[in-house]
XYZ file of C-alpha atoms in Angstrom:
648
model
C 80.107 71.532 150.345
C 83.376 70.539 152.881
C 86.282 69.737 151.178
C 87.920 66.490 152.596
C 91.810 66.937 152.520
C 94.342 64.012 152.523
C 97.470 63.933 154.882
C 100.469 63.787 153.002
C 100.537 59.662 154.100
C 97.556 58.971 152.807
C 95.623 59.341 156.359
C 92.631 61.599 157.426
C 92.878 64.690 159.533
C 91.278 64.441 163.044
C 87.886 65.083 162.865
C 88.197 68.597 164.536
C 90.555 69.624 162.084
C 87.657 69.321 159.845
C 85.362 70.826 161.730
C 87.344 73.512 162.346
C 88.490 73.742 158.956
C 84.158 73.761 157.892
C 84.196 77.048 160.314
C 86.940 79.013 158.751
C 85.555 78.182 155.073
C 82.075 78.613 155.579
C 82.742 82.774 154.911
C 84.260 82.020 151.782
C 81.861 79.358 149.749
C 83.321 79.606 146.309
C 86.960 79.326 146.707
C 88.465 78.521 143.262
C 91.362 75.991 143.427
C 94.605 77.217 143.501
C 97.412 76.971 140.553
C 100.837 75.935 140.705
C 103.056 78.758 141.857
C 105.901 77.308 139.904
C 103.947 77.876 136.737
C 103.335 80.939 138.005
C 106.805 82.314 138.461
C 107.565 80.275 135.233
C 104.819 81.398 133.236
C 106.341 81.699 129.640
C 105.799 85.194 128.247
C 105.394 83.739 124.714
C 101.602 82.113 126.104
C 100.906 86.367 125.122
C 98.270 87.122 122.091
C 100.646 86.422 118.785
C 98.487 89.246 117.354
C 100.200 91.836 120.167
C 102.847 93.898 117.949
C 106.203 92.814 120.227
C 107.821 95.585 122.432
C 111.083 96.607 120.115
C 113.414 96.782 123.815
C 116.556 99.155 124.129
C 119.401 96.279 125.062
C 122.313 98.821 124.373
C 123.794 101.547 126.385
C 121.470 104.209 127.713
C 122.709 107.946 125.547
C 123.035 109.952 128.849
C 125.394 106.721 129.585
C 127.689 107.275 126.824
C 130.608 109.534 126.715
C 131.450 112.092 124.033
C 132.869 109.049 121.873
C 130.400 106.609 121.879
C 127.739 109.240 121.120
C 129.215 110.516 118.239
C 129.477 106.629 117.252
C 126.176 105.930 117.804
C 125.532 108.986 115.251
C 127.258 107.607 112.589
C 126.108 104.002 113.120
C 122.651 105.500 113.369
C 123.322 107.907 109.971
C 125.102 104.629 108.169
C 122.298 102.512 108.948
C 119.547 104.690 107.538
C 121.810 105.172 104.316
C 121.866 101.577 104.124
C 118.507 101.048 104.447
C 117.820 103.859 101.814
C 119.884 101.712 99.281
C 118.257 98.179 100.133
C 114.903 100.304 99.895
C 115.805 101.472 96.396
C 117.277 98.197 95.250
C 113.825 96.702 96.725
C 112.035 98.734 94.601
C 114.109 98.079 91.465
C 114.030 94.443 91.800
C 110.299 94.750 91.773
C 110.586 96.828 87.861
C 112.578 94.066 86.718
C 111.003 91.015 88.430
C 107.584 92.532 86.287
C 109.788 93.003 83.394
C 110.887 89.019 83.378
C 107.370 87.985 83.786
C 106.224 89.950 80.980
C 108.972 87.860 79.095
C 108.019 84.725 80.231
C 104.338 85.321 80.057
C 103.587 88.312 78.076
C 102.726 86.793 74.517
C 100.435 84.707 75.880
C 98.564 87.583 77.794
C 98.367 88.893 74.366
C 96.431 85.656 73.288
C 94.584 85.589 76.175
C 92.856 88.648 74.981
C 92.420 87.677 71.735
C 88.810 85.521 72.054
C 86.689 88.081 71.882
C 83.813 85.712 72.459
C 85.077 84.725 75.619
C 85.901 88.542 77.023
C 81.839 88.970 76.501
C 81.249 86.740 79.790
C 82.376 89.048 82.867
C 83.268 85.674 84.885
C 86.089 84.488 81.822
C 86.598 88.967 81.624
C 87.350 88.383 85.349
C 89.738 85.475 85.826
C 91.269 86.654 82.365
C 92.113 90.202 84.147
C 93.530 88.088 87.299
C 95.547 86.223 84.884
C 96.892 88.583 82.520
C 97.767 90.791 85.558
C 99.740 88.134 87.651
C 101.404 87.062 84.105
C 102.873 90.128 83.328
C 103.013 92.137 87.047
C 101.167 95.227 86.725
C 97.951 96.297 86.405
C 98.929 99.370 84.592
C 99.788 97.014 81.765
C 97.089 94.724 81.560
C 95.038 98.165 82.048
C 96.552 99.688 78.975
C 96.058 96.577 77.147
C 92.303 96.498 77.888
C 92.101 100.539 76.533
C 93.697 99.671 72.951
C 91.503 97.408 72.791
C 88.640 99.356 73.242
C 89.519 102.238 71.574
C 90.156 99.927 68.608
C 86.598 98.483 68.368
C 87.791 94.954 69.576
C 86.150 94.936 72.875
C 83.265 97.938 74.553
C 83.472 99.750 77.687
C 80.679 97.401 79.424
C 82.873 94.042 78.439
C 85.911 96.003 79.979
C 84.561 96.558 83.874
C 85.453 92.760 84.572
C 88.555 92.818 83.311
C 89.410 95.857 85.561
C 87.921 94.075 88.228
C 90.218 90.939 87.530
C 93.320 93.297 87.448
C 92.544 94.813 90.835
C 92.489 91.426 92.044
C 95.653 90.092 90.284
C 98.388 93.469 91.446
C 97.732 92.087 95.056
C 100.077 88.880 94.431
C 103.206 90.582 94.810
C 102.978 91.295 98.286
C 101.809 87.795 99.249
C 104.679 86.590 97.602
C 106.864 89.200 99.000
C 105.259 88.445 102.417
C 106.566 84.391 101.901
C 109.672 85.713 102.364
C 109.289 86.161 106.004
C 108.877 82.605 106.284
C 111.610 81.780 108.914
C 109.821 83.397 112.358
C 106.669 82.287 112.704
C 104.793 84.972 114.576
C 106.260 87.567 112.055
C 105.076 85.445 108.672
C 101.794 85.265 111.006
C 101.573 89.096 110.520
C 102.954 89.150 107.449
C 100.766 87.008 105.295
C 98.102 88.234 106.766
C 99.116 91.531 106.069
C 99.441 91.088 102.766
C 96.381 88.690 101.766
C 94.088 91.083 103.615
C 94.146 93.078 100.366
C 92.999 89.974 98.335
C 90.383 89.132 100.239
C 89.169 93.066 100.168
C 89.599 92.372 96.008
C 87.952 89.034 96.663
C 84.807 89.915 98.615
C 84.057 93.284 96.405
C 83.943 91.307 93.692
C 81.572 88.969 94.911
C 79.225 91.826 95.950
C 80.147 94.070 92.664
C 80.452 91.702 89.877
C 76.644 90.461 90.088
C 75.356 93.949 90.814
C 77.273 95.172 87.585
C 76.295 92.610 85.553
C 72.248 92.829 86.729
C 72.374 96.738 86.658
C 75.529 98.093 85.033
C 76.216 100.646 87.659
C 79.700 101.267 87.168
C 79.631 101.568 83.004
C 76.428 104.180 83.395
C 78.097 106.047 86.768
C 81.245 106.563 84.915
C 79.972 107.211 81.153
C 77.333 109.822 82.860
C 80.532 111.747 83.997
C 82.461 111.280 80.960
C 79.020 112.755 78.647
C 78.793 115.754 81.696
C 82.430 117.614 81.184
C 84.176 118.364 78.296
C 87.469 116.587 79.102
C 90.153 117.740 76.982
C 93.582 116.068 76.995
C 95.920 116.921 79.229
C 99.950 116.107 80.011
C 101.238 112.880 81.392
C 101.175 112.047 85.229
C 104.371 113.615 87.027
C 107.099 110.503 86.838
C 108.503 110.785 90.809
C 109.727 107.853 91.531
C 110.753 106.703 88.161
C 113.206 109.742 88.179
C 115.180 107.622 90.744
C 114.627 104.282 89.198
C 114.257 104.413 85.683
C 118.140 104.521 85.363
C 119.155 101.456 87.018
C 116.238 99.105 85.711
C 116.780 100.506 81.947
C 120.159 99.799 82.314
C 119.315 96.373 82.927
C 116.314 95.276 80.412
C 113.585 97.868 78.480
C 110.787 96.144 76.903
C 108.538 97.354 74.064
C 105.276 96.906 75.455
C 103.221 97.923 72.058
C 104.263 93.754 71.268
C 102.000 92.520 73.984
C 99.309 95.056 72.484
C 99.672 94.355 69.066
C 99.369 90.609 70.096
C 95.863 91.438 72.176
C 94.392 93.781 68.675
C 94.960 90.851 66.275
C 98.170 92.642 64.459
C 100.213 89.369 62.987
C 103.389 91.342 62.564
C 103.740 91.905 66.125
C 103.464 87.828 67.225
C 106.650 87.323 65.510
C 108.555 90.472 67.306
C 110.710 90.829 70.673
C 109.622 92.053 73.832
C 113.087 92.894 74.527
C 113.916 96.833 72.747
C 116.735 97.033 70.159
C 116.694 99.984 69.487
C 116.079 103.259 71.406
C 116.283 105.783 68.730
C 114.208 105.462 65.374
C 113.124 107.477 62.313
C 110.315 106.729 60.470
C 109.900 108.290 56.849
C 106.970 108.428 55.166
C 106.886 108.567 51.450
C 103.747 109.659 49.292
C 102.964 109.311 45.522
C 99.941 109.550 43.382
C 98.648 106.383 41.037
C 96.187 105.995 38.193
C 93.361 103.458 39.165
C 90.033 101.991 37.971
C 88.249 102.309 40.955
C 89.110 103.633 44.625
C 89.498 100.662 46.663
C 87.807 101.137 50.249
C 89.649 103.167 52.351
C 91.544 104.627 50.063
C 92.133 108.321 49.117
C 91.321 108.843 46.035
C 90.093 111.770 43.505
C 89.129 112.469 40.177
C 90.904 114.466 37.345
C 89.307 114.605 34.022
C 88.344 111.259 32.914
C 91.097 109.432 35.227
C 90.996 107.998 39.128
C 93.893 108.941 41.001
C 94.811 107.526 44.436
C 97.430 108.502 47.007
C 100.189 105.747 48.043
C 102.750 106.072 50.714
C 105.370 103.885 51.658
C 106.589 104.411 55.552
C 110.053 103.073 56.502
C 111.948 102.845 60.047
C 115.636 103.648 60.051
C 117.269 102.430 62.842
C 120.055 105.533 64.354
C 120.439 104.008 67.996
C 121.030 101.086 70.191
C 119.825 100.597 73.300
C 122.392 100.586 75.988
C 121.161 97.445 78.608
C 122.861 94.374 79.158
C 120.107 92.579 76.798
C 120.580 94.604 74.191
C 123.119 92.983 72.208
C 122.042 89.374 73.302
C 120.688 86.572 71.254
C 118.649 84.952 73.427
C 115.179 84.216 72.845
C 112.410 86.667 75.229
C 111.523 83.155 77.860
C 115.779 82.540 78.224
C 116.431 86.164 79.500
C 112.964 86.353 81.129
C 114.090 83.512 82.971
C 117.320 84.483 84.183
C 115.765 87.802 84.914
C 113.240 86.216 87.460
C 115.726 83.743 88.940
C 118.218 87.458 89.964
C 115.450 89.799 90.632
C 113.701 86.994 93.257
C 117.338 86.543 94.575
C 117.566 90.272 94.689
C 114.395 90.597 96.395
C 114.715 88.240 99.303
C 118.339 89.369 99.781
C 116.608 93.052 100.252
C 113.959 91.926 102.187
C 115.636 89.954 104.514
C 118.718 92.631 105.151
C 115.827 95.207 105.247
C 113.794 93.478 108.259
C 117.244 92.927 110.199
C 118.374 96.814 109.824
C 114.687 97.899 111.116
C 114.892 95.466 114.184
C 118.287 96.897 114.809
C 117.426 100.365 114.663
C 113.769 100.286 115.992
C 114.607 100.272 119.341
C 114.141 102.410 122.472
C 111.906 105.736 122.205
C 112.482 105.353 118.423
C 110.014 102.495 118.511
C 108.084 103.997 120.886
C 107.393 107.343 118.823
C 107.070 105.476 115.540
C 104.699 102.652 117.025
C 102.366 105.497 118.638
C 102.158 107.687 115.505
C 101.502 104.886 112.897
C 98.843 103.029 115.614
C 97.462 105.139 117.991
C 94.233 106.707 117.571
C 92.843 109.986 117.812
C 91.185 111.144 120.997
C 87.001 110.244 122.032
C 85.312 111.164 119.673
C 87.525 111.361 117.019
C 89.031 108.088 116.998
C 86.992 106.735 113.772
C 88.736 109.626 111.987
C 92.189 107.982 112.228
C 91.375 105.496 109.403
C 90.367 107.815 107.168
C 93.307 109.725 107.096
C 95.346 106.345 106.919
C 93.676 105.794 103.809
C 94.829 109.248 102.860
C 98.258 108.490 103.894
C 98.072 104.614 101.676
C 96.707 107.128 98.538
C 99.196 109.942 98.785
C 102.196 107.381 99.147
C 101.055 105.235 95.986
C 100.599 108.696 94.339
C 104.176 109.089 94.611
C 105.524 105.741 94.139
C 103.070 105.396 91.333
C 102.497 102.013 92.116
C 100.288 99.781 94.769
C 102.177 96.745 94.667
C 105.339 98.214 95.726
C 104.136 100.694 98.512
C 102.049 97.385 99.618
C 105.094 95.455 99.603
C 107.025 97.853 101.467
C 104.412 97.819 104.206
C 104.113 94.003 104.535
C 107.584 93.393 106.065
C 106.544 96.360 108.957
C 103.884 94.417 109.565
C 105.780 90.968 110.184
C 108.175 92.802 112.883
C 105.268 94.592 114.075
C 106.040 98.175 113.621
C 102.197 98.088 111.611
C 99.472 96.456 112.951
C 97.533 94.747 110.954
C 94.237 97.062 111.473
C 96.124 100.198 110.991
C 98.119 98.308 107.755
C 94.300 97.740 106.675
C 93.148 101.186 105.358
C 96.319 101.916 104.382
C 95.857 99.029 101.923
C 92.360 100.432 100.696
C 94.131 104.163 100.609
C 96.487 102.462 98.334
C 94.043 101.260 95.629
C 92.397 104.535 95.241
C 96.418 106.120 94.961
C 96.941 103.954 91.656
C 93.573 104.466 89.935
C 94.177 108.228 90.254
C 97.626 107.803 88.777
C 95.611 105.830 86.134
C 93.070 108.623 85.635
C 96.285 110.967 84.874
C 97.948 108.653 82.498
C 94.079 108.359 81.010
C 93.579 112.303 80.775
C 97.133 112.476 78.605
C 95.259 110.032 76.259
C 95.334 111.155 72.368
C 91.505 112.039 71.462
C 90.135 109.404 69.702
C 91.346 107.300 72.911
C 90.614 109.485 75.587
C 87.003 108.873 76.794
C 87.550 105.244 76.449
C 90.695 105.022 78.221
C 89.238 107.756 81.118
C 85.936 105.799 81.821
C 88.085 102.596 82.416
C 90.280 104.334 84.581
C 86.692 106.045 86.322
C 85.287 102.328 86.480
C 88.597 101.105 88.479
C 88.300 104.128 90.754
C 84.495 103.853 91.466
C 84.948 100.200 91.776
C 87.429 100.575 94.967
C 85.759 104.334 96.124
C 82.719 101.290 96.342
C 84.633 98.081 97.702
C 85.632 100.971 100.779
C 82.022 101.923 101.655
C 81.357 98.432 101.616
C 84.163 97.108 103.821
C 85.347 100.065 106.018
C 83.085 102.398 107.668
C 81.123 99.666 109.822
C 83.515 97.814 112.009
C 81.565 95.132 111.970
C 81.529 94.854 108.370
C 85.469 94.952 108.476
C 85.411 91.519 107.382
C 88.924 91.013 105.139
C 90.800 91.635 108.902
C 88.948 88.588 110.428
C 89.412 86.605 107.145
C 93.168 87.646 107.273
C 93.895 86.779 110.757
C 92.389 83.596 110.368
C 94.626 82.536 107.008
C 97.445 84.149 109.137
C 96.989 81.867 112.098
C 96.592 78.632 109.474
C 99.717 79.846 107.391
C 101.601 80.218 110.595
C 100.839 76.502 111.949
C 101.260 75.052 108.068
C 103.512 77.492 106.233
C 103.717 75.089 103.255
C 99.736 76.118 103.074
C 101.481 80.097 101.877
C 102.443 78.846 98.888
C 99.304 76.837 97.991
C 97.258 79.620 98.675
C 98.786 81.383 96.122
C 98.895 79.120 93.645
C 95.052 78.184 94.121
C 94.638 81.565 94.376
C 96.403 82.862 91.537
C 97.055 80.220 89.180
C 94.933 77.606 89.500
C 91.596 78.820 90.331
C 91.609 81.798 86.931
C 93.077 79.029 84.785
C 90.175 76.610 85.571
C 87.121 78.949 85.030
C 88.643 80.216 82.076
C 89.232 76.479 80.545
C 85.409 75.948 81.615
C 84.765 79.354 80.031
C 86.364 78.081 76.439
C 84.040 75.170 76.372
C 80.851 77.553 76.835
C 78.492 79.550 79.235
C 76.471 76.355 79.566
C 79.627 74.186 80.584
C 80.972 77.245 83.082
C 77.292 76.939 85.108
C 76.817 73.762 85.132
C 80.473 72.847 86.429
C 80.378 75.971 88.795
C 76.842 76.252 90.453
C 77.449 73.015 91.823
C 81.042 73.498 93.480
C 79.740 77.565 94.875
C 76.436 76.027 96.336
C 78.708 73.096 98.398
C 81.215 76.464 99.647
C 78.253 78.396 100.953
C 76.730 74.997 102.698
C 80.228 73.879 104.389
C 80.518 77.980 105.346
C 76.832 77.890 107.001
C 77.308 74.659 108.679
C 80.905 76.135 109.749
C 79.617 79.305 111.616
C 76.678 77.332 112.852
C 78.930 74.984 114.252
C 80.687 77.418 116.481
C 77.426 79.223 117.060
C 74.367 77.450 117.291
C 75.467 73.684 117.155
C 72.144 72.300 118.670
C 70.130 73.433 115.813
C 72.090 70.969 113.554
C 71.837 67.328 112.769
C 74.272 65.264 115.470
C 75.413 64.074 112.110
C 76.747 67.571 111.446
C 77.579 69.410 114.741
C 81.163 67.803 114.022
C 82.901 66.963 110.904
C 84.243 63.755 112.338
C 82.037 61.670 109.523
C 84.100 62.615 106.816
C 87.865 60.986 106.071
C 90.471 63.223 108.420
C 92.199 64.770 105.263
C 88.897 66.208 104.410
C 88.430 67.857 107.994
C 91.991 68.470 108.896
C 95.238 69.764 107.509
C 97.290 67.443 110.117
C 97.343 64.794 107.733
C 98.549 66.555 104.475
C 101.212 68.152 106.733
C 102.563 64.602 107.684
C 102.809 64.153 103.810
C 104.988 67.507 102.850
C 107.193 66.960 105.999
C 107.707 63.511 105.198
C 108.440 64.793 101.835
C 110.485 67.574 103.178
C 112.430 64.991 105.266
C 112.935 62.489 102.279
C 114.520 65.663 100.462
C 116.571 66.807 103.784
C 118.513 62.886 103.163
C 119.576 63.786 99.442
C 120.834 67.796 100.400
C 122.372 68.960 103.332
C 120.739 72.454 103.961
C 117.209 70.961 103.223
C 117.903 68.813 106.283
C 118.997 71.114 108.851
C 116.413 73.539 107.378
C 113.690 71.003 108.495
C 115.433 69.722 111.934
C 115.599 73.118 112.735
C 111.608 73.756 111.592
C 110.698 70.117 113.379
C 112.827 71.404 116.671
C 110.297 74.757 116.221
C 107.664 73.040 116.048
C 108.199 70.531 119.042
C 109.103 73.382 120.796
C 106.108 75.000 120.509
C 103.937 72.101 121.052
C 106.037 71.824 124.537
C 104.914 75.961 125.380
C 101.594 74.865 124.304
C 101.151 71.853 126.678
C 102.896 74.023 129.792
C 100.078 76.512 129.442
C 97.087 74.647 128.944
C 97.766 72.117 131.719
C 98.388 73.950 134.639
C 98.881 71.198 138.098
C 96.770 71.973 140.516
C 99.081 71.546 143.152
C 98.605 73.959 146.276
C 101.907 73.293 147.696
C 104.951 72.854 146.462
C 106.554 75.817 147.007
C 108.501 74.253 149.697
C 108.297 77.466 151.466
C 104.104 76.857 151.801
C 104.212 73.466 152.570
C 103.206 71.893 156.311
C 105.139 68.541 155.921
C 108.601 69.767 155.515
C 109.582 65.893 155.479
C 107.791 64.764 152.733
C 108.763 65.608 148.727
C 104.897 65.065 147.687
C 102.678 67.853 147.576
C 98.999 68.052 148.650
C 96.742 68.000 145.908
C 92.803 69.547 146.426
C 90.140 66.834 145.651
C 86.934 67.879 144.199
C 84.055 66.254 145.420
């Protein structure tokens, strides 16, 4: 096919020129057409994979450079640094105690009434959500956990009705990193990682239950796994898990608040005296004396101890009274307030504390992650092992994700102290993966510990929960792990990460949907009945698996739909698209920016971002196809204009 070129006039070359030109080519058939070599020496480097971790580049002073001084400097910097980090690290970790402790204020009561309808706790979908919300109420699975064992080792709920709940927790102890993760907010390629960093443990929680919860229902696997084991060795009770890092950390947060968490039990096991009592401890030291005598009766009332002597009934009293000998010594000890006023104020400082942490912590790592320090810690956390042992590497991460929750004692706050190494990129997010997984199995065995130091009459109960937690993430990991293929929380993740990066007001919907929304709703269809739950439900989950299949066929195999549904362009554009909602919140945004100062240059400077990025997007995609303007390559040194090839 010739190629007919234009003069830079607008007249036609001689026809030997073509000719000639036909000759030359005639070697060379397929000749793709040639970019701009401006874009090419101004190709933006940000056009790279978002998903790349970021090189962590040296811009100081090389150390062979510096002289006896500034080495010794750069020692101390380097030693001051990591003590400050240390210290943010701890006061990270503390803000996390006390950010649970105010939400057990705010919401712990009512995850005591929550529990309460037995009735309700018999369907595993209400056992579910319930475990997601008592568990994002009061901030730690190890709470809601020891809720659900009193309340099985009291009669009020069995083993079987338990799994769910379990199940539900697991789920719910994944929100604090998501919400530790929206603090990363400001750079969006680093919130990219982030989020997704964090929500790939929910959807792991997510999609096990989906497989689990209808298999345990149908067959209960996990009640007869775990109760086999439980009937097979005589387990006696043993001493309390090893407190590591509460050594460190106990004295700072009990300084601050200590709550009596036997309230929030009491509440669940229907005791009355406890719905009128403070979460907040009083006192610390206490004496209880018990006082018997004997009494004459008629008849022995049931459950009384009675015996007989001569012709008389006698019955043993007792009288028990607390004597109060010590105060406690935090700052709410001495305070009237009511348990939502201080859990309140409690929430507002620890989030403040939090971000403040987080945000110093992520500037100290970028500062000091530079040079062959990246370089060594970037190749140990992500490289693999050598052909053929590369699939090895992710087992041992999830080694590394249990040991370290082993020792912290608890997943959210080794998950939240991975998520921000994600956002710089330190972690990437498939290595950050089993490390997640490593960390679920870390807290149930901490859980089977606390369960083995269990009084008697509680300990099989409160050790076959503990067994269903760990057999219910040992399972969720042979599900979603060993097959690459089947690896699918990282794809899911990645996707919300890429959405949440282009729409980061869509974070904090997520999570309320998520979290809040989504448990509340089943469980208010759950109140009204099984019948009410179906019928309301069946409905909505057969329309999600019909958009999903349509979705992937869509992308797939789009000629095997109707032309009706190869494209969701039928439907009204806020039903297909997020554009339009986003013109709503930054119009809303913008409205708010007139009325306060720092909301407006927050979103100029977000709008500027965004245009900016729009601009990079634009200079990449629509590359000229101009073969000369390098002034240096073109024939016609007169002319301005560059030839342009024309495809015909």
């Amino acid at each position: 096919m010739a190629v007919q070129q234009l003069a830079p006039h607008g007249k036609n070359l001689a026809p030997s020129s073509i000719q000639s030109h036909d000759k030359t080519s005639t070697k060379d058939v397929a000749i793709l057409p040639a970019y701009s070599t401006v874009d090419l020496v101004n190709e933006d480097p940000d056009a790279d994979d978002p998903w790349d971790l970021p090189e962590l580049k040296d811009t100081g002073v090389k150390w062979s450079e510096l002289d006896t001084k500034g080495k010794i400097m750069r020692v101390l910097t380097a030693l001051l640094k990591t003590v400050l980090l240390l210290g943010l690290l701890y006061l990270f970790i503390c803000s996390l105690d006390v950010l649970s402790s105010a939400f057990q204020l705010v919401g712990g009561k009512a995850a005591g009434d929550i529990f309460q309808d037995n009735v309700v706790l018999a369907n595993p979908v209400a056992g579910l959500v319930i475990g997601v919300l008592v568990t994002v109420l009061v901030q730690s699975s190890s709470t809601s956990s020891s809720i659900v064992v009193s309340m099985v080792s009291s009669g009020l709920l069995d083993v079987q009705s338990a799994v769910p709940i379990i199940m539900g927790a697991n789920i719910g102890t994944s929100v604090t990193n998501t919400i530790v993760a929206m603090m990363q907010a400001g750079d969006r390629n680093e919130f990219r990682r982030a989020f997704a960093g964090a929500t790939v443990h929910d959807f792991f929680n997510w999609l096990s239950v989906l497989i689990l919860l209808p298999l345990e229902v149908a067959t209960g696997v996990l009640y007869k796994l775990t109760h086999l084991l439980i009937e097979s060795f005589n387990i006696q009770t043993g001493e309390n898990a090893p407190d590591l890092l509460n050594v460190i950390t106990d004295p700072l947060t009990d300084s601050i608040i200590q709550l009596d968490k036997s309230v929030i039990t009491g509440i669940a096991t229907g005791d009355p005296a406890a719905r009128n009592m403070s979460l907040i401890k009083k006192w610390c030291k206490k004496e209880t004396n018990t006082t018997f005598w004997n009494v004459t009766v008629e008849s022995c009332p049931a459950g009384g101890v009675c015996w007989v002597e001569g012709n008389q009934t006698i019955m043993q009293m007792n009288s028990t009274q607390i004597n109060n000998l010590e105060r406690c010594k935090h700052i709410f000890a001495n305070v009237d307030l009511p348990d939502l006023a201080v859990g309140l104020i409690l929430l507002a400082l620890s989030l403040l504390v939090l971000c403040t942490c987080l945000i110093l912590i992520v500037k100290l790592l970028n500062s000091m992650l530079k040079g062959q320090v990246a370089v060594v810690i970037k190749k140990v956390l992500n490289t693999d092992f050598p052909f053929p042992f590369a699939w090895v590497t992710g087992y041992i991460a999830i080694l590394v994700g249990a040991g370290m929750t082993f020792i912290v004692q608890s997943s959210s706050v080794f998950t939240s102290a991975i998520t921000p190494l994600v956002g710089i990129g330190v972690i990437s997010l498939e290595r950050a993966y089993p490390l997640t997984l490593g960390s679920n199995i870390g807290t149930t065995t901490t859980a089977i510990l606390a369960a083995m130091a269990s009084p008697g009459e509680t300990l099989a109960n409160s050790l076959q929960i503990a067994l269903c937690h760990f057999f219910f993430n040992i399972m969720g990991i042979l599900l979603w792990y060993p097959i690459p293929f089947m690896r699918v929380p990282i794809r899911l993740a990645r996707g919300l990460g890429n959405h949440t990066a282009k729409y980061r007001w869509f974070a904090a919907l997520y999570l309320i949907l998520c979290f809040l929304v989504l448990p509340v709703s089943v469980f208010g269809l759950s109140l009204a009945g099984w019948q009410v739950l179906v019928g309301v439900s069946v409905p909505i989950v057969v329309l999600v698996i019909f958009v999903i299949i349509v979705n992937v066929m869509q992308s797939r195999c789009p000629h095997y739909l109707p032309k009706v549904l190869r494209s969701w362009d039928f439907l009204p554009r806020p039903l297909h698209s997020m554009a339009p909602w986003d013109a709503v919140v930054t119009s809303t945004m913008g409205f708010c920016g007139k009325h306060c100062c720092c909301c407006c240059k927050c979103c100029k400077c977000c709008k500027k971002e965004d245009e900016d990025e729009d601009e990079k997007i634009r200079r990449t995609s629509k590359k000229s196809l101009e073969m000369y303007d390098n002034p240096a390559m073109s024939r016609d040194e007169d002319t301005k204009e560059a030839d342009r090839a024309t495809h015909l």
